[in-house]
Amino acid sequence: MAVASRYILHAVILVLPHFAVQTFQFQPSIAFRRLPQHNAHLSRTKRHIQRLNAAPPSSAQPTASRNKRRPSKKKRSKRAGNKRVLKEIKNPSELETWRVYSVEVNPDALGESLMIDNKKKKEEKEKESIVLPAERSYLTPPVLSSLLSRLRIRTDGAINTNDGTVVTGTAPLLPSQLKDARVVRRSLDARRRRGADPKYTYVIDVTLTRGAAHELKFSHQPGRMERMKSESKRHSEDNLADDVTGTNEATTDEKEGEEEKKESNGKPKIVIIGAGPAGLFCALSLASSGLFTPVLLERGQPVEARGKSIGALIHRRNLDPNSNFSFGEGGAGTWSDGKLTTRIGRNSGPVRFVLETLVKYGAPERILVEGAPHLGTDNLVRLLRNMRQDLISMGGEIHFGACVNKFHIDNGVIKGVDAKYIPETERTKANGGESDRSSSQGGSTQTFYGDAFVLATGHSARDIYYELHKSGVELEPKGFAVGFRIEHPQRLINEIQYGKDWGDRVFTRRLSTDAANKEHFAKNHPDDSAPHVGTLPVAAYRLATNEAWDGVENRGAYSFCQCPGGQIVPSSTEDDELCINGMSFSKRDSLWANSALVVTVNPDDPILEKYPRTHGCLAGLAFQRDMERKAYNLGGGGMRAPVQRLTDFVNQKVSEPESLPQSSYRLGVKSAPCHDIYPQPLYNALVHAITHNFEKQMPGFLCEEALLHGVETRTSSPVRVLRDSKTLQASGIDNMFPSGEGAGFAGGIVSAAVDGLLVANAIKAKLFAHDKSQLFKDGKQVSVGFDY
């Protein structure tokens, strides 16, 4: 029986290969002729099915025979190309815009253009000059030449201009294929990959006909060359940008609603607490709509009087707790570097509107084009003055020296706020052009009632957080960062970032600063400098890591608010606390470069363990205060800053006072053990980031000339005021709208301004039933809130 089973098994094994061959031979005819195809694939296989249907059914054909029926890949692509050329183009004369990325120009090429331009100065004075916007004036012949090379447009010889040379105020003529070209963005790429020179990188929009784009073989390649949407489509998809301007005329229904909402003395009043970017842009949007009367309450002073308060602090150490580097018109950003960088998209409608508004009020037009724009304190002061005058002319009110100290909340609805006028200071009340100066009402309290209240106080108004908590407003702790401010000689940062051959080409137009930079390179690298003619701006840097080891876990560590060509200033708001910040003027022409070096602190961080017991959700505020008081005591009082060489900080060694590098901090410094200020985990994380990350990213960053100043604690608010994701009102409080950096929904001038515009939209939607699609698209909130 066993023998018979073995023979049967052998027979089955012999038959199986024959059966498999027969199945394989008949499979093609079954697969292509008999099995039904899914509808989704009919268009893809239609040609193959038709070819098979035309042939008589047969068994599988040899591979060589099948390949003969199909043309080669080269022939197929050639036929496809011919068909594309022969294909008729719809509307060939219609204009379309293409965005071209990464148009690179060597600084030397731009330098030669500037040299030619300088030779023609006398001739230009005699000619009538035409002032072009930045997007046109940046399109110099070297830039256009690089663009045409990128687009593979041939030109006969040099690029033509009006007189054959580079002329200030005029743009080079474009080739016939292009109807228009404008620079969207210009940035400097200083990464020295394999010893390559720094280069300016441009993003340029070109306008041409469809036919020309087809002839030049333009193809949509995201991040390299993109076809832009038409103006009508862009308008419909970016309706928020149109609405935030506040210039739309009210409809008949809205005007009828306005009459119902109006008080006996005029339009609905919107009380805005804080005249920083969020508060100012919210007020401008509401006032320009013509439907509201914004009332701005600012505890600090206008920029003119605020400048005097800051002068008294710098020269006489006299700190005004309500008018200083943190409080006053424009907020803390007024006396800073004035950075306009943001993480919410440079080309989005609201961001573009903010930048254009700044230009309207006096900002230089280059901020619309520069990749990393900044204003500087000097530009911000002039700009804020113009904003104030325009807001008053549109019917807005501004009350300076008015510190809000109480919220009137009844049954979950805010009715009013109490504001105490600061005694013995210049109180400016601006209402319809009226301005008075009064000390008799100093210390008096006034109650402001309104239809809505915007909370835009900034992150240094700690008393406001305590009052909100006392009034039952929902708050939650959020992450923040603390650390120090590091200062290097600017010439050293120029060398690290640009190298020995390009560092001496930095020019600020300030003789002493430029001479110091030249002397540094001539002394330390006499034979390394190359004969370049291009110029570079003062070097900046940005450092970050998520792997700063604190002994137990990794933390985030990064540079913050880096100020090239700047100085360190005190940003304290109390006499017994010391907090510092950095600032720059528009030219960035000082001898130093400074930046905050900070480490992240989470809401449930072990180093905050003792604070929630007594401070609850305001534990972060209490921690910040303790660190600032430690720094004040280490500095010896009088707003002197405790300092330490960076190399000594890493080695936990107090620096010798006689050997300290020079500092830009004008209130004086004192050598102190800065490594003892923060809890050990934060110190460990910062040292690990400096030695294992920052020094590798920027060789030479850890050096004897680097001086650490204490302390920087106010990078962002450690508290967030909860608000509804759709109405933008405070959770559980009707008619209260938290906004900006202090409320925890922004991080910088631009993002705070955009958040103020969004809140203005929310107020319009609530009081006048605006179309809510202006605020929300596809059911999602258009918001800029993020953890900073």
PDB file of N, CA, C and O in Angstrom, residues 665-692:
ATOM      1  N   TYR A 665      25.941  97.318  27.177  1.00  0.00           N
ATOM      2  CA  TYR A 665      24.945  97.629  28.207  1.00  0.00           C
ATOM      3  C   TYR A 665      25.396  98.867  28.976  1.00  0.00           C
ATOM      4  O   TYR A 665      26.429  98.854  29.660  1.00  0.00           O
ATOM      5  N   ARG A 666      24.617  99.932  28.906  1.00  0.00           N
ATOM      6  CA  ARG A 666      25.076 101.242  29.357  1.00  0.00           C
ATOM      7  C   ARG A 666      24.870 101.496  30.845  1.00  0.00           C
ATOM      8  O   ARG A 666      25.381 102.482  31.379  1.00  0.00           O
ATOM      9  N   LEU A 667      24.122 100.648  31.546  1.00  0.00           N
ATOM     10  CA  LEU A 667      23.905 100.866  32.974  1.00  0.00           C
ATOM     11  C   LEU A 667      24.946 100.160  33.834  1.00  0.00           C
ATOM     12  O   LEU A 667      24.850 100.168  35.057  1.00  0.00           O
ATOM     13  N   GLY A 668      25.938  99.561  33.207  1.00  0.00           N
ATOM     14  CA  GLY A 668      27.034  98.946  33.936  1.00  0.00           C
ATOM     15  C   GLY A 668      26.866  97.451  34.114  1.00  0.00           C
ATOM     16  O   GLY A 668      25.749  96.929  34.130  1.00  0.00           O
ATOM     17  N   VAL A 669      27.996  96.752  34.239  1.00  0.00           N
ATOM     18  CA  VAL A 669      27.996  95.302  34.406  1.00  0.00           C
ATOM     19  C   VAL A 669      28.859  94.950  35.608  1.00  0.00           C
ATOM     20  O   VAL A 669      29.724  95.724  36.034  1.00  0.00           O
ATOM     21  N   LYS A 670      28.630  93.753  36.136  1.00  0.00           N
ATOM     22  CA  LYS A 670      29.401  93.258  37.270  1.00  0.00           C
ATOM     23  C   LYS A 670      29.678  91.779  37.078  1.00  0.00           C
ATOM     24  O   LYS A 670      28.762  90.999  36.771  1.00  0.00           O
ATOM     25  N   SER A 671      30.921  91.377  37.250  1.00  0.00           N
ATOM     26  CA  SER A 671      31.270  89.967  37.135  1.00  0.00           C
ATOM     27  C   SER A 671      30.582  89.186  38.249  1.00  0.00           C
ATOM     28  O   SER A 671      30.670  89.551  39.428  1.00  0.00           O
ATOM     29  N   ALA A 672      29.876  88.108  37.866  1.00  0.00           N
ATOM     30  CA  ALA A 672      29.088  87.357  38.838  1.00  0.00           C
ATOM     31  C   ALA A 672      28.952  85.913  38.373  1.00  0.00           C
ATOM     32  O   ALA A 672      29.133  85.603  37.189  1.00  0.00           O
ATOM     33  N   PRO A 673      28.613  85.008  39.289  1.00  0.00           N
ATOM     34  CA  PRO A 673      28.411  83.599  38.916  1.00  0.00           C
ATOM     35  C   PRO A 673      27.034  83.387  38.268  1.00  0.00           C
ATOM     36  O   PRO A 673      26.104  82.889  38.911  1.00  0.00           O
ATOM     37  N   CYS A 674      26.922  83.730  37.029  1.00  0.00           N
ATOM     38  CA  CYS A 674      25.642  83.586  36.333  1.00  0.00           C
ATOM     39  C   CYS A 674      25.197  82.125  36.250  1.00  0.00           C
ATOM     40  O   CYS A 674      24.006  81.845  36.079  1.00  0.00           O
ATOM     41  N   HIS A 675      26.135  81.202  36.391  1.00  0.00           N
ATOM     42  CA  HIS A 675      25.770  79.787  36.322  1.00  0.00           C
ATOM     43  C   HIS A 675      24.941  79.344  37.518  1.00  0.00           C
ATOM     44  O   HIS A 675      24.397  78.231  37.517  1.00  0.00           O
ATOM     45  N   ASP A 676      24.836  80.192  38.559  1.00  0.00           N
ATOM     46  CA  ASP A 676      24.054  79.837  39.747  1.00  0.00           C
ATOM     47  C   ASP A 676      22.643  80.407  39.718  1.00  0.00           C
ATOM     48  O   ASP A 676      21.871  80.165  40.662  1.00  0.00           O
ATOM     49  N   ILE A 677      22.282  81.149  38.694  1.00  0.00           N
ATOM     50  CA  ILE A 677      20.972  81.813  38.697  1.00  0.00           C
ATOM     51  C   ILE A 677      19.839  80.816  38.489  1.00  0.00           C
ATOM     52  O   ILE A 677      18.868  80.780  39.261  1.00  0.00           O
ATOM     53  N   TYR A 678      19.923  80.003  37.451  1.00  0.00           N
ATOM     54  CA  TYR A 678      18.822  79.100  37.103  1.00  0.00           C
ATOM     55  C   TYR A 678      18.995  77.733  37.771  1.00  0.00           C
ATOM     56  O   TYR A 678      20.113  77.358  38.157  1.00  0.00           O
ATOM     57  N   PRO A 679      17.918  76.966  37.882  1.00  0.00           N
ATOM     58  CA  PRO A 679      18.032  75.591  38.385  1.00  0.00           C
ATOM     59  C   PRO A 679      19.011  74.771  37.547  1.00  0.00           C
ATOM     60  O   PRO A 679      19.207  75.036  36.360  1.00  0.00           O
ATOM     61  N   GLN A 680      19.595  73.766  38.162  1.00  0.00           N
ATOM     62  CA  GLN A 680      20.646  72.987  37.519  1.00  0.00           C
ATOM     63  C   GLN A 680      20.227  72.389  36.179  1.00  0.00           C
ATOM     64  O   GLN A 680      21.028  72.396  35.230  1.00  0.00           O
ATOM     65  N   PRO A 681      19.000  71.846  36.018  1.00  0.00           N
ATOM     66  CA  PRO A 681      18.635  71.287  34.707  1.00  0.00           C
ATOM     67  C   PRO A 681      18.709  72.311  33.572  1.00  0.00           C
ATOM     68  O   PRO A 681      19.141  71.974  32.461  1.00  0.00           O
ATOM     69  N   LEU A 682      18.318  73.563  33.830  1.00  0.00           N
ATOM     70  CA  LEU A 682      18.389  74.580  32.778  1.00  0.00           C
ATOM     71  C   LEU A 682      19.832  74.931  32.454  1.00  0.00           C
ATOM     72  O   LEU A 682      20.188  75.138  31.279  1.00  0.00           O
ATOM     73  N   TYR A 683      20.669  75.015  33.490  1.00  0.00           N
ATOM     74  CA  TYR A 683      22.091  75.276  33.244  1.00  0.00           C
ATOM     75  C   TYR A 683      22.708  74.141  32.432  1.00  0.00           C
ATOM     76  O   TYR A 683      23.432  74.385  31.458  1.00  0.00           O
ATOM     77  N   ASN A 684      22.431  72.899  32.812  1.00  0.00           N
ATOM     78  CA  ASN A 684      22.988  71.752  32.089  1.00  0.00           C
ATOM     79  C   ASN A 684      22.578  71.767  30.619  1.00  0.00           C
ATOM     80  O   ASN A 684      23.398  71.510  29.729  1.00  0.00           O
ATOM     81  N   ALA A 685      21.300  72.054  30.374  1.00  0.00           N
ATOM     82  CA  ALA A 685      20.796  72.046  29.000  1.00  0.00           C
ATOM     83  C   ALA A 685      21.452  73.136  28.164  1.00  0.00           C
ATOM     84  O   ALA A 685      21.815  72.915  26.997  1.00  0.00           O
ATOM     85  N   LEU A 686      21.611  74.334  28.738  1.00  0.00           N
ATOM     86  CA  LEU A 686      22.207  75.434  27.980  1.00  0.00           C
ATOM     87  C   LEU A 686      23.675  75.162  27.676  1.00  0.00           C
ATOM     88  O   LEU A 686      24.143  75.401  26.551  1.00  0.00           O
ATOM     89  N   VAL A 687      24.411  74.639  28.650  1.00  0.00           N
ATOM     90  CA  VAL A 687      25.823  74.317  28.423  1.00  0.00           C
ATOM     91  C   VAL A 687      25.957  73.227  27.371  1.00  0.00           C
ATOM     92  O   VAL A 687      26.826  73.293  26.479  1.00  0.00           O
ATOM     93  N   HIS A 688      25.101  72.216  27.430  1.00  0.00           N
ATOM     94  CA  HIS A 688      25.153  71.138  26.435  1.00  0.00           C
ATOM     95  C   HIS A 688      24.858  71.684  25.039  1.00  0.00           C
ATOM     96  O   HIS A 688      25.511  71.298  24.061  1.00  0.00           O
ATOM     97  N   ALA A 689      23.882  72.584  24.938  1.00  0.00           N
ATOM     98  CA  ALA A 689      23.550  73.168  23.630  1.00  0.00           C
ATOM     99  C   ALA A 689      24.718  73.993  23.088  1.00  0.00           C
ATOM    100  O   ALA A 689      25.040  73.934  21.895  1.00  0.00           O
ATOM    101  N   ILE A 690      25.370  74.758  23.960  1.00  0.00           N
ATOM    102  CA  ILE A 690      26.483  75.608  23.522  1.00  0.00           C
ATOM    103  C   ILE A 690      27.658  74.763  23.039  1.00  0.00           C
ATOM    104  O   ILE A 690      28.242  75.017  21.983  1.00  0.00           O
ATOM    105  N   THR A 691      28.013  73.760  23.811  1.00  0.00           N
ATOM    106  CA  THR A 691      29.219  72.985  23.512  1.00  0.00           C
ATOM    107  C   THR A 691      29.007  71.920  22.443  1.00  0.00           C
ATOM    108  O   THR A 691      29.930  71.626  21.678  1.00  0.00           O
ATOM    109  N   HIS A 692      27.829  71.330  22.380  1.00  0.00           N
ATOM    110  CA  HIS A 692      27.595  70.214  21.462  1.00  0.00           C
ATOM    111  C   HIS A 692      26.841  70.606  20.194  1.00  0.00           C
ATOM    112  O   HIS A 692      26.849  69.860  19.221  1.00  0.00           O
TER     113      HIS A 692
END
